[in-house]
One Martini backbone bead per residue (centre of mass of N, CA, C, O) as a GRO file, in nm:
protein
  132
    1UNK     BB    1   3.031  14.627  13.334
    2UNK     BB    2   3.096  14.715  13.025
    3UNK     BB    3   2.910  14.626  12.698
    4UNK     BB    4   3.000  14.783  12.383
    5UNK     BB    5   2.889  14.865  12.032
    6UNK     BB    6   2.884  15.043  11.782
    7UNK     BB    7   2.644  14.940  11.671
    8UNK     BB    8   2.474  15.003  11.912
    9UNK     BB    9   2.460  15.331  11.850
   10UNK     BB   10   2.350  15.352  11.608
   11UNK     BB   11   2.121  15.614  11.575
   12UNK     BB   12   2.175  15.787  11.870
   13UNK     BB   13   2.278  15.968  12.090
   14UNK     BB   14   2.580  15.853  12.052
   15UNK     BB   15   2.533  15.957  11.717
   16UNK     BB   16   2.703  16.198  11.586
   17UNK     BB   17   2.631  16.525  11.387
   18UNK     BB   18   2.792  16.730  11.229
   19UNK     BB   19   2.680  17.069  11.143
   20UNK     BB   20   2.882  17.098  10.938
   21UNK     BB   21   2.980  16.782  10.777
   22UNK     BB   22   3.243  16.650  10.850
   23UNK     BB   23   3.129  16.468  11.094
   24UNK     BB   24   3.143  16.165  11.307
   25UNK     BB   25   3.048  16.037  11.629
   26UNK     BB   26   3.107  15.737  11.851
   27UNK     BB   27   3.002  15.760  12.163
   28UNK     BB   28   3.080  15.470  12.418
   29UNK     BB   29   3.235  15.698  12.603
   30UNK     BB   30   3.108  15.868  12.876
   31UNK     BB   31   3.045  16.058  13.147
   32UNK     BB   32   2.821  15.890  13.293
   33UNK     BB   33   3.051  15.678  13.340
   34UNK     BB   34   3.264  15.783  13.563
   35UNK     BB   35   3.587  15.725  13.452
   36UNK     BB   36   3.728  16.030  13.287
   37UNK     BB   37   3.655  15.966  13.011
   38UNK     BB   38   3.639  15.945  12.682
   39UNK     BB   39   3.494  15.745  12.382
   40UNK     BB   40   3.586  15.772  12.029
   41UNK     BB   41   3.446  15.698  11.643
   42UNK     BB   42   3.582  15.912  11.410
   43UNK     BB   43   3.473  16.069  11.112
   44UNK     BB   44   3.642  16.221  10.824
   45UNK     BB   45   3.574  16.349  10.576
   46UNK     BB   46   3.663  16.374  10.220
   47UNK     BB   47   3.714  16.680  10.160
   48UNK     BB   48   3.766  16.857  10.410
   49UNK     BB   49   3.744  17.098  10.686
   50UNK     BB   50   3.863  17.093  11.039
   51UNK     BB   51   3.853  17.350  11.288
   52UNK     BB   52   4.007  17.320  11.592
   53UNK     BB   53   3.969  17.380  11.979
   54UNK     BB   54   4.077  17.223  12.295
   55UNK     BB   55   4.030  17.458  12.543
   56UNK     BB   56   3.883  17.205  12.727
   57UNK     BB   57   4.093  16.971  12.633
   58UNK     BB   58   4.193  16.652  12.598
   59UNK     BB   59   4.352  16.490  12.320
   60UNK     BB   60   4.345  16.126  12.166
   61UNK     BB   61   4.452  16.036  11.846
   62UNK     BB   62   4.432  15.677  11.654
   63UNK     BB   63   4.432  15.588  11.348
   64UNK     BB   64   4.263  15.331  11.157
   65UNK     BB   65   4.171  15.495  10.862
   66UNK     BB   66   4.335  15.683  10.639
   67UNK     BB   67   4.405  16.012  10.527
   68UNK     BB   68   4.590  16.330  10.712
   69UNK     BB   69   4.616  16.655  10.748
   70UNK     BB   70   4.797  16.837  11.012
   71UNK     BB   71   4.744  17.136  11.155
   72UNK     BB   72   4.925  17.366  11.322
   73UNK     BB   73   4.783  17.721  11.407
   74UNK     BB   74   5.043  17.810  11.566
   75UNK     BB   75   5.282  17.701  11.337
   76UNK     BB   76   5.223  17.563  11.074
   77UNK     BB   77   5.248  17.251  11.127
   78UNK     BB   78   5.286  16.945  10.941
   79UNK     BB   79   5.094  16.602  10.942
   80UNK     BB   80   5.082  16.286  10.853
   81UNK     BB   81   4.813  16.094  10.860
   82UNK     BB   82   4.811  15.758  10.973
   83UNK     BB   83   4.753  15.425  11.040
   84UNK     BB   84   4.917  15.428  11.363
   85UNK     BB   85   4.878  15.720  11.427
   86UNK     BB   86   4.948  15.947  11.711
   87UNK     BB   87   4.776  16.241  11.854
   88UNK     BB   88   4.858  16.484  12.104
   89UNK     BB   89   4.693  16.779  12.239
   90UNK     BB   90   4.825  16.875  12.537
   91UNK     BB   91   4.803  17.216  12.424
   92UNK     BB   92   4.540  17.313  12.299
   93UNK     BB   93   4.592  17.305  12.011
   94UNK     BB   94   4.527  17.439  11.731
   95UNK     BB   95   4.350  17.259  11.450
   96UNK     BB   96   4.361  17.108  11.119
   97UNK     BB   97   4.198  16.906  10.916
   98UNK     BB   98   4.271  16.690  10.599
   99UNK     BB   99   4.103  16.455  10.449
  100UNK     BB  100   4.185  16.238  10.150
  101UNK     BB  101   4.012  16.035  10.322
  102UNK     BB  102   3.881  15.898  10.503
  103UNK     BB  103   3.866  15.926  10.892
  104UNK     BB  104   3.965  15.732  11.135
  105UNK     BB  105   3.884  15.728  11.475
  106UNK     BB  106   4.054  15.697  11.800
  107UNK     BB  107   3.903  15.889  12.098
  108UNK     BB  108   4.022  16.074  12.381
  109UNK     BB  109   3.877  16.223  12.670
  110UNK     BB  110   3.980  16.516  12.885
  111UNK     BB  111   3.768  16.559  12.990
  112UNK     BB  112   3.476  16.450  12.934
  113UNK     BB  113   3.220  16.392  12.752
  114UNK     BB  114   2.830  16.397  12.698
  115UNK     BB  115   2.735  16.379  12.378
  116UNK     BB  116   2.645  16.747  12.320
  117UNK     BB  117   2.875  16.808  12.138
  118UNK     BB  118   2.990  17.102  11.962
  119UNK     BB  119   3.141  17.322  11.739
  120UNK     BB  120   3.198  17.613  11.733
  121UNK     BB  121   3.308  17.934  11.592
  122UNK     BB  122   3.595  17.826  11.767
  123UNK     BB  123   3.635  17.472  11.778
  124UNK     BB  124   3.494  17.430  12.069
  125UNK     BB  125   3.407  17.278  12.327
  126UNK     BB  126   3.187  17.263  12.582
  127UNK     BB  127   3.181  17.252  12.939
  128UNK     BB  128   3.055  16.989  13.022
  129UNK     BB  129   2.793  16.818  13.235
  130UNK     BB  130   2.693  16.602  13.458
  131UNK     BB  131   2.373  16.552  13.673
  132UNK     BB  132   2.496  16.369  13.953
   0.00000   0.00000   0.00000
């Protein structure tokens, strides 16, 4: 059994800040736990724009605080994401988030991330694995 809080991982290697400066993520469950998914709390900062494309992962996102506009970059369709709203990137959709306020969400990734990932120039997380 693992019991861990977001407070426990603040300012550790599990507390990742994007090179872009648009978000930070506390990665509470990672690939090294070997449970088949990773679990994160992510905050996207108000007034920023982050374009993403999880070409190698499926992501489910549940908003817990704040408001953001989600754009499906492939169709142009826009959605307003507020607390209690979930979106699932089950088709590896290219998308852009534009938070109106600081936007806090809980994210699940499959396959799980290692904790070292950040978006590349295409908005993609590389597919990293844990040794052993």
